[in-house]
Coordinates of C-alpha atoms in Angstrom, one line a residue:
M1 CA 56.7 10.8 6.5
A2 CA 57.0 7.8 4.3
L3 CA 58.2 4.9 5.2
G4 CA 60.8 3.2 3.1
F5 CA 60.6 0.3 1.3
R6 CA 62.9 -1.4 4.2
N7 CA 60.4 -0.4 6.6
R8 CA 57.3 -1.5 5.3
L9 CA 58.7 -4.6 4.4
V10 CA 59.5 -5.3 8.1
L11 CA 56.6 -3.7 9.7
F12 CA 54.4 -5.5 6.9
L13 CA 56.2 -9.5 7.8
M14 CA 56.2 -8.4 12.3
A15 CA 52.7 -7.4 12.0
T16 CA 52.1 -10.3 10.0
L17 CA 54.0 -13.1 12.1
A18 CA 52.3 -10.8 15.5
V19 CA 48.6 -11.6 14.1
V20 CA 49.9 -14.9 13.5
Q21 CA 51.4 -15.4 16.6
L22 CA 48.5 -13.8 18.6
G23 CA 45.9 -15.5 16.7
T24 CA 47.4 -18.7 17.4
M25 CA 47.0 -18.4 21.4
V26 CA 43.5 -17.5 21.0
I27 CA 42.6 -20.2 19.5
L28 CA 44.7 -22.5 21.5
Y29 CA 42.9 -20.7 24.6
G30 CA 39.5 -20.9 22.9
V31 CA 39.5 -24.2 22.5
A32 CA 41.1 -24.8 25.9
R33 CA 38.3 -22.6 27.2
S34 CA 35.9 -24.9 25.3
A35 CA 37.3 -28.0 26.1
L36 CA 37.1 -27.1 29.8
I37 CA 33.4 -25.7 29.9
D38 CA 31.8 -29.0 28.2
A39 CA 34.0 -31.0 30.9
G40 CA 33.0 -28.6 33.3
K41 CA 29.0 -29.1 32.7
Q42 CA 30.5 -33.6 32.5
Q43 CA 31.9 -33.2 36.0
L44 CA 28.8 -30.6 37.2
V45 CA 26.3 -33.5 36.1
S46 CA 28.5 -36.3 37.5
S47 CA 28.2 -34.7 40.6
A48 CA 24.6 -34.0 40.6
Q49 CA 24.3 -37.2 41.1
S50 CA 26.8 -38.1 43.0
F51 CA 24.4 -35.3 45.6
S52 CA 21.6 -37.3 45.2
R53 CA 23.0 -40.4 46.0
H54 CA 25.0 -38.9 49.3
L55 CA 21.7 -37.6 50.4
D56 CA 20.4 -41.1 50.4
T57 CA 23.5 -42.5 51.7
L58 CA 24.0 -40.6 54.7
A59 CA 20.2 -41.1 55.0
N60 CA 20.5 -44.8 55.2
H61 CA 23.5 -44.3 57.6
L62 CA 21.3 -42.2 59.5
A63 CA 17.8 -44.6 59.6
E64 CA 20.5 -47.4 60.6
D65 CA 21.1 -45.6 63.4
A66 CA 17.9 -45.1 63.9
K67 CA 16.6 -48.7 63.9
V68 CA 19.1 -49.8 66.0
M69 CA 17.7 -46.9 69.1
S70 CA 14.2 -48.6 68.4
L71 CA 15.6 -51.6 69.3
D72 CA 16.6 -50.1 72.9
Y73 CA 14.5 -51.7 75.5
A74 CA 14.0 -48.7 77.9
L75 CA 12.7 -46.5 75.0
R76 CA 11.1 -49.2 74.2
Q77 CA 9.1 -49.3 77.9
S78 CA 9.1 -45.6 78.0
I79 CA 7.4 -45.3 75.1
A80 CA 4.7 -47.5 76.1
A81 CA 4.4 -46.8 79.5
H82 CA 4.6 -43.0 77.8
D83 CA 6.9 -41.8 80.4
S84 CA 7.9 -38.7 78.0
G85 CA 10.7 -37.5 80.5
T86 CA 12.4 -40.9 79.6
A87 CA 12.6 -40.8 75.6
I88 CA 13.2 -37.2 75.9
S89 CA 16.4 -38.4 77.8
A90 CA 17.1 -41.3 75.6
L91 CA 16.7 -39.1 72.6
R92 CA 18.8 -36.7 73.0
N93 CA 21.8 -39.1 73.9
F94 CA 21.0 -40.4 70.9
G95 CA 21.1 -37.5 69.2
R96 CA 24.0 -36.2 70.2
R97 CA 25.6 -39.0 69.6
V98 CA 24.1 -39.2 65.7
G99 CA 24.6 -35.4 65.2
A100 CA 21.3 -35.1 64.9
S101 CA 20.0 -31.3 64.8
R102 CA 16.1 -32.6 66.5
M103 CA 14.9 -35.8 67.2
L104 CA 10.9 -36.6 67.5
L105 CA 8.6 -39.3 69.1
I106 CA 5.5 -40.0 67.0
D107 CA 2.8 -41.3 68.3
L108 CA 1.0 -43.9 66.1
D109 CA -1.9 -40.8 65.5
G110 CA 0.5 -38.2 64.1
T111 CA 1.0 -36.8 67.6
I112 CA 3.8 -35.6 68.8
A113 CA 4.8 -37.2 72.2
A114 CA 8.3 -36.0 72.8
D115 CA 10.2 -33.3 70.5
T116 CA 14.4 -32.4 71.5
A117 CA 13.7 -28.6 70.4
R118 CA 10.9 -28.5 73.1
P119 CA 12.0 -30.7 75.9
R120 CA 9.9 -29.5 79.1
D121 CA 6.5 -29.8 76.6
L122 CA 5.2 -32.6 77.4
T123 CA 1.4 -31.8 75.5
G124 CA 0.2 -30.0 72.8
L125 CA 3.5 -29.9 70.7
G126 CA 1.0 -30.7 68.2
R127 CA 0.9 -33.5 65.1
F128 CA 3.6 -34.2 62.9
A129 CA 3.6 -31.8 60.0
F130 CA 4.5 -34.6 56.8
P131 CA 2.2 -37.2 58.2
D132 CA 2.3 -38.9 54.3
L133 CA 6.4 -40.3 56.1
L134 CA 4.9 -42.4 58.3
P135 CA 2.8 -45.6 56.4
M136 CA 6.2 -45.2 54.1
A137 CA 8.6 -45.2 57.1
G138 CA 5.6 -48.4 57.9
E139 CA 6.1 -50.0 54.7
S140 CA 9.7 -49.9 54.0
G141 CA 11.1 -49.9 57.5
R142 CA 12.3 -45.9 56.8
A143 CA 11.5 -42.6 55.1
A144 CA 13.9 -40.1 54.3
A145 CA 13.3 -36.7 53.0
S146 CA 13.7 -32.8 53.3
G147 CA 11.1 -30.7 54.2
V148 CA 10.6 -27.2 56.4
M149 CA 9.7 -26.6 59.6
G150 CA 8.7 -23.8 61.3
G151 CA 10.7 -21.5 58.4
V152 CA 13.9 -24.1 58.8
P153 CA 15.2 -26.9 56.2
Y154 CA 15.6 -30.3 57.6
R155 CA 16.9 -33.7 56.9
L156 CA 14.4 -36.1 57.9
V157 CA 14.8 -39.9 58.4
V158 CA 11.7 -41.6 59.9
V159 CA 12.0 -45.0 60.8
P160 CA 9.3 -46.9 63.2
V161 CA 9.5 -48.3 67.3
L162 CA 8.3 -52.0 66.7
L163 CA 6.9 -54.3 69.8
P164 CA 6.6 -55.4 67.7
D165 CA 3.9 -53.7 66.1
P166 CA 4.6 -50.1 65.6
I167 CA 4.4 -48.8 68.5
A168 CA 5.7 -45.6 67.4
W169 CA 7.9 -43.2 64.9
I170 CA 11.2 -41.6 65.3
C171 CA 12.1 -38.9 63.6
I172 CA 15.6 -37.7 63.2
M173 CA 16.0 -33.9 61.9
V174 CA 19.5 -32.9 60.3
R175 CA 19.2 -29.3 60.0
V176 CA 20.5 -28.4 56.7
D177 CA 23.4 -26.0 56.8
D178 CA 27.0 -25.0 56.5
R179 CA 28.2 -27.8 58.0
F180 CA 25.6 -30.4 56.8
A181 CA 26.7 -29.0 53.3
E182 CA 30.2 -29.4 54.4
E183 CA 30.1 -33.1 55.5
L184 CA 27.4 -33.5 52.5
R185 CA 30.9 -32.4 50.4
A186 CA 33.1 -34.4 52.9
L187 CA 31.6 -37.8 52.6
S188 CA 31.0 -37.0 48.2
P189 CA 33.9 -36.6 45.6
L190 CA 32.2 -33.0 45.4
R191 CA 35.3 -30.9 44.9
K192 CA 33.3 -27.8 43.5
D193 CA 31.0 -25.3 44.9
I194 CA 27.4 -25.9 46.7
A195 CA 24.9 -25.0 47.7
L196 CA 21.4 -25.3 49.4
A197 CA 18.6 -23.5 48.1
G198 CA 15.4 -23.6 49.9
Q199 CA 12.0 -21.1 50.1
T200 CA 11.0 -20.1 54.3
A201 CA 7.3 -19.8 52.8
P202 CA 5.3 -20.7 50.7
D203 CA 5.6 -16.9 47.9
A204 CA 8.7 -16.2 49.1
P205 CA 11.8 -15.7 47.4
W206 CA 14.7 -18.4 47.4
S207 CA 17.3 -17.8 50.1
V208 CA 20.8 -19.4 50.2
V209 CA 20.2 -21.9 53.8
A210 CA 23.5 -23.8 53.3
A211 CA 26.7 -23.5 51.2
A212 CA 29.9 -24.7 51.2
G213 CA 33.0 -23.9 49.5
D214 CA 33.0 -20.0 48.2
P215 CA 29.7 -20.1 45.6
M216 CA 29.2 -16.9 43.7
D217 CA 26.0 -15.5 43.3
P218 CA 24.5 -18.7 44.2
L219 CA 20.6 -18.2 43.0
A220 CA 21.9 -16.3 39.7
G221 CA 19.4 -17.7 36.5
I222 CA 16.4 -17.9 38.9
A223 CA 14.0 -16.4 38.1
G224 CA 11.5 -15.8 41.0
P225 CA 9.7 -17.5 44.0
G226 CA 8.7 -21.9 43.4
Q227 CA 10.8 -21.6 40.3
M228 CA 13.8 -23.2 39.5
A229 CA 17.0 -22.4 37.3
A230 CA 17.7 -24.3 33.8
A231 CA 18.2 -28.2 34.8
E232 CA 21.2 -27.8 32.0
P233 CA 24.6 -26.0 33.3
Q234 CA 24.3 -22.7 32.9
L235 CA 27.9 -20.3 31.9
L236 CA 27.5 -17.1 33.9
T237 CA 29.7 -14.6 34.6
K238 CA 30.2 -12.1 37.4
H239 CA 32.2 -9.6 39.3
G240 CA 34.5 -10.3 35.7
A241 CA 34.2 -13.9 37.0
E242 CA 33.0 -17.5 34.8
Y243 CA 31.6 -19.6 36.0
L244 CA 29.1 -22.8 35.3
V245 CA 25.9 -23.4 37.5
L246 CA 23.5 -26.1 37.1
T247 CA 20.6 -26.7 40.1
T248 CA 19.2 -29.6 40.7
P249 CA 16.4 -30.5 42.7
I250 CA 16.2 -32.0 46.4
P251 CA 13.1 -34.3 47.3
T252 CA 11.5 -32.6 49.7
A253 CA 8.2 -35.0 51.5
P254 CA 5.1 -34.1 51.0
G255 CA 3.5 -30.8 51.1
S256 CA 6.8 -29.7 52.4
L257 CA 8.2 -26.3 50.5
P258 CA 10.7 -26.9 47.5
M259 CA 14.8 -27.1 47.9
M260 CA 17.5 -27.7 45.5
A261 CA 20.8 -28.0 45.4
V262 CA 23.2 -25.1 43.5
L263 CA 26.3 -27.4 42.3
Q264 CA 29.0 -24.2 41.1
Y265 CA 32.3 -24.7 39.0
P266 CA 34.1 -21.8 39.0
L267 CA 35.9 -21.8 35.2
D268 CA 38.4 -18.7 36.1
E269 CA 40.0 -21.2 38.7
A270 CA 40.1 -24.0 36.2
L271 CA 41.4 -21.8 34.0
A272 CA 44.5 -20.7 35.7
P273 CA 46.7 -22.6 34.2
Y274 CA 46.2 -22.3 31.0
R275 CA 46.6 -18.8 31.5
K276 CA 50.3 -19.5 33.2
I277 CA 50.8 -21.5 30.0
M278 CA 49.8 -18.9 28.2
L279 CA 51.5 -16.3 29.5
Y280 CA 54.5 -18.5 28.7
M281 CA 53.6 -18.2 25.5
G282 CA 53.2 -15.0 25.1
A283 CA 56.6 -14.6 26.5
L284 CA 57.9 -16.8 24.4
M285 CA 56.5 -15.4 21.3
A286 CA 57.5 -12.0 22.1
G287 CA 61.2 -13.2 22.0
G288 CA 60.5 -15.2 18.8
L289 CA 58.8 -11.9 17.6
L290 CA 62.5 -9.7 18.9
V291 CA 64.9 -12.6 17.3
A292 CA 62.5 -12.2 14.3
L293 CA 62.6 -8.8 14.4
A294 CA 66.4 -9.1 13.7
G295 CA 66.4 -12.1 11.3
I296 CA 63.6 -9.6 9.4
G297 CA 66.0 -6.9 9.1
L298 CA 68.8 -8.3 8.1
I299 CA 67.0 -10.1 5.4
A300 CA 65.0 -6.5 4.7
R301 CA 68.7 -5.0 4.6
G302 CA 69.5 -8.0 2.6
V303 CA 66.8 -7.9 -0.3
T304 CA 66.3 -3.7 0.1
R305 CA 70.4 -2.5 -0.3
P306 CA 70.8 -4.0 -4.2
V307 CA 67.3 -2.2 -4.9
T308 CA 68.9 0.8 -3.3
A309 CA 72.3 -0.1 -5.2
L310 CA 70.2 -0.5 -8.2
A311 CA 68.2 2.8 -7.5
A312 CA 71.1 4.1 -7.9
V313 CA 72.5 2.5 -10.5
A314 CA 69.2 3.9 -12.3
R315 CA 69.9 7.2 -11.5
R316 CA 72.9 6.9 -12.8
I317 CA 72.0 5.8 -15.7
A318 CA 69.0 8.8 -16.1
D319 CA 72.6 11.0 -16.0
G320 CA 73.9 9.2 -18.3
D321 CA 77.0 8.1 -17.1
Y322 CA 76.4 3.7 -19.0
T323 CA 79.5 2.6 -16.6
P324 CA 79.3 -1.4 -16.5
L325 CA 77.6 -3.3 -13.2
P326 CA 80.3 -5.6 -11.5
P327 CA 79.4 -9.0 -12.3
V328 CA 76.9 -10.4 -10.6
R329 CA 77.4 -13.5 -8.8
T330 CA 73.7 -14.2 -7.2
K331 CA 71.3 -15.9 -9.6
D332 CA 68.5 -15.7 -7.6
E333 CA 65.5 -12.1 -9.2
I334 CA 67.8 -9.6 -7.9
G335 CA 70.5 -10.8 -9.8
Q336 CA 68.3 -11.0 -13.2
L337 CA 67.4 -7.5 -12.0
T338 CA 70.5 -6.6 -12.0
T339 CA 71.5 -8.0 -15.7
A340 CA 68.4 -7.0 -17.3
L341 CA 69.7 -3.3 -15.7
D342 CA 73.2 -3.4 -17.0
D343 CA 71.9 -4.7 -20.3
M344 CA 69.1 -1.7 -20.7
A345 CA 72.2 0.4 -19.9
Q346 CA 74.9 -1.0 -22.5
A347 CA 71.7 -0.7 -25.0
I348 CA 71.0 2.8 -24.3
A349 CA 74.1 3.5 -24.3
D350 CA 75.2 2.3 -27.8
R351 CA 71.9 3.5 -29.0
E352 CA 73.2 7.1 -27.6
D353 CA 76.3 6.3 -29.5
H354 CA 75.3 5.5 -32.4
I355 CA 72.7 8.6 -32.0
R356 CA 75.7 10.9 -31.6
H357 CA 77.3 9.4 -34.2
Q358 CA 74.6 9.9 -36.4
S359 CA 74.5 13.3 -35.6
L360 CA 78.1 14.1 -35.6
H361 CA 78.6 12.3 -38.8
D362 CA 78.2 12.6 -42.4
A363 CA 75.5 10.0 -43.1
V364 CA 76.7 9.0 -46.3
T365 CA 80.5 8.9 -46.3
G366 CA 80.7 8.2 -42.2
L367 CA 83.4 11.1 -42.0
P368 CA 82.6 14.3 -39.4
N369 CA 80.0 16.3 -40.5
R370 CA 79.4 20.2 -39.8
L371 CA 78.6 20.0 -36.4
N372 CA 80.9 17.7 -35.4
L373 CA 83.9 19.5 -37.0
E374 CA 82.6 23.6 -34.7
E375 CA 82.8 21.0 -32.0
R376 CA 86.7 20.3 -32.4
V377 CA 87.5 23.7 -33.9
D378 CA 85.8 25.3 -30.7
Q379 CA 87.6 22.8 -28.3
A380 CA 91.1 23.4 -30.3
I381 CA 90.6 26.6 -29.8
D382 CA 89.4 26.6 -25.8
Q383 CA 92.3 23.9 -25.3
G384 CA 94.9 27.0 -26.4
H385 CA 95.5 25.0 -29.4
G386 CA 96.5 26.8 -33.2
V387 CA 94.2 25.7 -35.7
A388 CA 94.2 26.0 -39.9
L389 CA 90.8 25.2 -42.1
L390 CA 91.4 23.9 -45.8
L391 CA 87.6 24.2 -47.5
L392 CA 87.3 21.7 -50.2
A393 CA 84.4 22.2 -52.7
L394 CA 83.6 19.2 -55.2
D395 CA 81.9 22.3 -57.3
R396 CA 80.4 19.0 -59.6
L397 CA 79.1 16.9 -57.7
R398 CA 75.8 18.2 -57.5
E399 CA 75.2 18.0 -61.1
I400 CA 76.7 14.0 -60.6
A401 CA 73.7 13.7 -58.4
N402 CA 71.0 15.8 -60.7
T403 CA 72.7 14.0 -64.0
L404 CA 73.7 10.5 -63.2
G405 CA 71.9 9.4 -60.4
H406 CA 72.6 10.6 -56.2
D407 CA 73.7 6.2 -55.7
L408 CA 77.1 7.8 -57.8
A409 CA 77.4 11.5 -56.6
D410 CA 77.3 9.3 -52.9
R411 CA 79.8 7.1 -54.4
V412 CA 81.6 9.6 -55.6
A413 CA 81.3 11.9 -52.5
R414 CA 83.1 8.5 -50.1
D415 CA 85.8 8.2 -52.7
A416 CA 86.4 12.0 -52.4
G417 CA 86.4 11.5 -48.9
A418 CA 88.9 8.2 -49.1
R419 CA 91.3 10.4 -51.4
L420 CA 91.6 13.5 -49.2
A421 CA 92.6 10.7 -46.0
R422 CA 95.5 9.2 -48.2
A423 CA 96.7 12.5 -49.7
L424 CA 96.6 14.0 -46.2
A425 CA 98.9 10.3 -44.9
A426 CA 101.2 11.0 -47.9
N427 CA 101.7 14.4 -46.7
G428 CA 102.8 13.5 -43.4
A429 CA 98.9 15.0 -42.1
A430 CA 97.6 11.4 -41.3
D431 CA 96.4 13.6 -37.7
A432 CA 93.9 16.1 -39.9
T433 CA 90.7 15.7 -39.6
V434 CA 88.6 15.1 -42.9
A435 CA 84.9 16.3 -42.3
R436 CA 82.1 16.4 -45.2
V437 CA 80.3 20.1 -44.1
S438 CA 77.9 19.9 -47.0
E439 CA 76.7 18.5 -50.0
Q440 CA 79.7 18.9 -52.6
G441 CA 81.8 20.5 -50.0
F442 CA 85.0 19.0 -47.7
A443 CA 87.4 20.7 -44.5
V444 CA 90.4 19.5 -43.6
L445 CA 91.2 20.3 -40.2
L446 CA 95.1 21.1 -39.3
V447 CA 95.7 21.2 -35.0
D448 CA 98.5 23.3 -33.9
R449 CA 99.7 24.1 -37.8
D450 CA 99.6 27.8 -39.1
I451 CA 98.8 28.7 -42.3
A452 CA 101.9 28.1 -44.0
A453 CA 101.2 24.6 -43.6
A454 CA 97.6 24.9 -44.8
Q455 CA 98.6 26.8 -48.0
A456 CA 102.2 23.7 -48.1
L457 CA 99.8 20.7 -47.8
A458 CA 96.5 22.2 -50.5
P459 CA 98.0 21.9 -53.6
A460 CA 98.4 17.9 -52.8
L461 CA 94.6 17.9 -51.7
V462 CA 93.5 19.6 -55.0
A463 CA 96.2 16.9 -57.1
A464 CA 93.5 14.6 -55.5
F465 CA 91.1 14.8 -57.7
D466 CA 93.1 14.8 -60.7
T467 CA 92.2 11.2 -61.9
P468 CA 89.0 11.0 -63.0
Y469 CA 86.4 8.9 -60.4
T470 CA 86.0 5.2 -62.8
E471 CA 82.9 2.8 -62.4
A472 CA 80.7 0.2 -64.3
P473 CA 77.5 0.2 -62.1
F474 CA 75.6 -3.1 -62.4
G475 CA 77.0 -4.8 -65.3
E476 CA 76.9 -1.4 -67.6
G477 CA 79.3 0.3 -69.6
E478 CA 82.4 2.3 -67.6
V479 CA 81.4 5.4 -66.3
T480 CA 84.2 7.9 -65.7
V481 CA 83.4 11.6 -63.7
D482 CA 86.3 14.1 -64.2
L483 CA 86.4 15.4 -60.5
A484 CA 87.3 19.5 -59.4
A485 CA 87.7 20.4 -56.4
G486 CA 88.6 24.4 -54.9
V487 CA 90.2 25.1 -52.0
G488 CA 90.1 28.0 -49.5
I489 CA 92.3 28.3 -46.5
A490 CA 91.7 29.9 -42.9
A491 CA 93.2 29.8 -40.2
Y492 CA 93.5 30.8 -36.1
P493 CA 94.7 32.9 -34.2
D494 CA 95.3 35.3 -37.5
P495 CA 98.6 34.9 -39.5
T496 CA 100.2 38.7 -37.8
P497 CA 99.5 42.1 -39.2
G498 CA 102.3 43.6 -41.7
A499 CA 102.9 40.1 -42.7
P500 CA 103.5 40.1 -46.4
P501 CA 100.8 38.1 -48.5
P502 CA 101.1 34.5 -49.6
T503 CA 102.5 33.7 -53.2
R504 CA 101.2 32.5 -56.1
P505 CA 102.1 29.2 -57.1
A506 CA 103.2 28.9 -60.3
S507 CA 100.4 27.0 -61.5
C508 CA 96.4 27.2 -61.1
Y509 CA 95.7 25.0 -57.8
V510 CA 92.3 25.8 -57.6
T511 CA 89.7 25.1 -59.8
P512 CA 87.2 26.7 -59.6
T513 CA 83.1 25.7 -61.0
W514 CA 81.6 26.4 -64.1
P515 CA 83.6 28.3 -66.6
C516 CA 86.5 26.5 -66.1
W517 CA 84.8 23.7 -67.2
T518 CA 84.1 22.0 -70.5
P519 CA 81.6 19.0 -70.7
A520 CA 83.2 17.9 -74.4
R521 CA 86.5 17.7 -73.0
R522 CA 86.1 17.0 -69.0
S523 CA 89.0 19.1 -68.5
R524 CA 90.5 22.2 -67.5
T525 CA 90.3 25.1 -69.7
S526 CA 93.8 26.7 -69.8
A527 CA 92.5 29.6 -68.3
C528 CA 92.7 28.0 -65.3
T529 CA 96.9 27.6 -65.8
T530 CA 97.4 30.6 -65.4
T531 CA 94.8 32.1 -62.6
P532 CA 96.4 31.4 -59.5
P533 CA 93.5 32.7 -56.8
I534 CA 94.1 31.6 -53.3
R535 CA 90.2 31.9 -52.5
T536 CA 88.7 31.9 -55.9
G537 CA 84.7 31.8 -56.6
P538 CA 82.1 30.7 -59.6
N539 CA 84.0 33.9 -61.8
A540 CA 87.8 33.2 -60.9
C541 CA 88.9 31.9 -63.5
R542 CA 87.2 34.4 -66.9

C-alpha cells in the first residue's frame, strides 16, 4: 500500500533525524575511541620506561642491602676460613630479610662456594652461569641483570665481598614470578596488566613466567621462538575484547636466554565510561526522537491538511463546482497556492460562463439562440408550465446581407431584437423571452400564457417592424430599409379539441415574403391588406 504524502514526510524527517543522531553518536564514539587509543599508546610507552627504571631501582635496593651484608664481620671471617656452613646460614638469613629466592656465594675463580638452594652440598656446586657479571660488579660495585638458571628466570644482583680487596662474590637471586610482578607494579605507578615472558630453553617458545593483573593473551603477536613483538603498541582483539599491547626487552646477563615484559592497556575498560555516556546519549536521543515525532507529526499535519483540502478543491473544480474559496489568512506558499487555485477556479468559471453564453446566445444580437430556447421550453414543460411560442421571420434580412453587406444586416438584426423587446414591454409581456433561432428568424417564448394571449400579442410584434430601419453608415448618405415580418404561433398544451378556430383579424398582420414586396415602392402591396392567414408561407398573399 502506497504511503501518503504526510506519512512519507514524517518517515523522511524521522529517518533523517535518526541518521544524523546515530551518525553523531558514531562520530563521537569513534573520536573518543581514537583519543583513548592514542592516550593508551602514550601510557604504554611511559609505562615501559617506568618499568625499566623500577627494575634498576629494585636492583639498587638489593645491591645496597647486599653491601651491608658484605660488611658483616662474621660473614667475611667464614668466607676467609672457607666455612661454608656458616656462610650458608648467614646467606639464608639475609635472603629472608630482603625477600631473595636464592643466595649464592661465589669464589674469585667463578665457582659457587655456597648455594641456599642446595645447603647440604658444600662442594661440586659448579661454576657461576654468568661469569661476565663478576668483573662488572668489581668495577662498579654491583652488577644487575636478569637471567635463566635451570629453566627458572631470576633477577640477579652481584656485589663483591671486600677485605679490603675482593675475596668473594655474593649473588642475590629473586625469582621472576607473579609475586615479583605484583611487587614491581606496587613499587611503580604502573596500573596496567603486566606479563613477564621468557624462554626456558634455547629453541623453546616464549612462555609467560610471571603476570600481574589479568593480562589477556600476553604472547599475542609474537611470531616464534626468539622473536620479539613489535616495539610499537599494537591494537589486538581477543574474544571480542580490544587491548593495546607493548613489549619491551628486559636486560639479561650475557649468555642468558632472552626475557621481555608485556604491558597491556585494556581498551574496553577505558571505553566503559564512554559507553555509559553513549548509552545515556542514546536514551536522550530516543526521547528526542519521540518528541520530534510528535512535533514532526503536527508539522506534517499542518502542511498536508491544507494540501489535502486543496486536493479536494481541485476535485471539486474538476467536477465543475467553482464556488469561491474562503479568504486565505496565511502568506506562505500554501496561502499563495490557495490564492492561485482560487484565481484559476474563477478564471475557469468565467471562461465556462463565456463559452456557455456563446453556446446559448446569438453572436450578433446577444439574444438566446435556438439551443437556449429549446432548453427553456423543455424546462418550462418539465416544471408543468404552459407555453406559447411565436416565431417571427424577417424575410428580407438575407437579401439585405447579400445586397447591402453583412455588417448592415447584423445591425438590422440587433435593431430587430430591440424592437421586439420594446413591443413586449409595451404590451405587458416584459417577462417573455426573445431569441434568435436562425439567420432571419426570431422567437418569443411566453410561459403560463395560452394561445389566445399569443394571438393577441402577435399584431403588436408585427407592427414593431412597420417603421423602416434607417442609418447613415460611414458618413455616407442615409440608407433606409423597409422591414417586413411574418409570425407563426404554437402552444403547449394543445388547444381544447373541437374549439372554434381563431378569428381572422380585420387587416393583414402577417407580411409574407417576396410576392408582397415591391422594390420600387418598398411597401406592402394591396393584396397584403386583404389576405388574413394566421400562418403564411412564401405564396400566402398571392
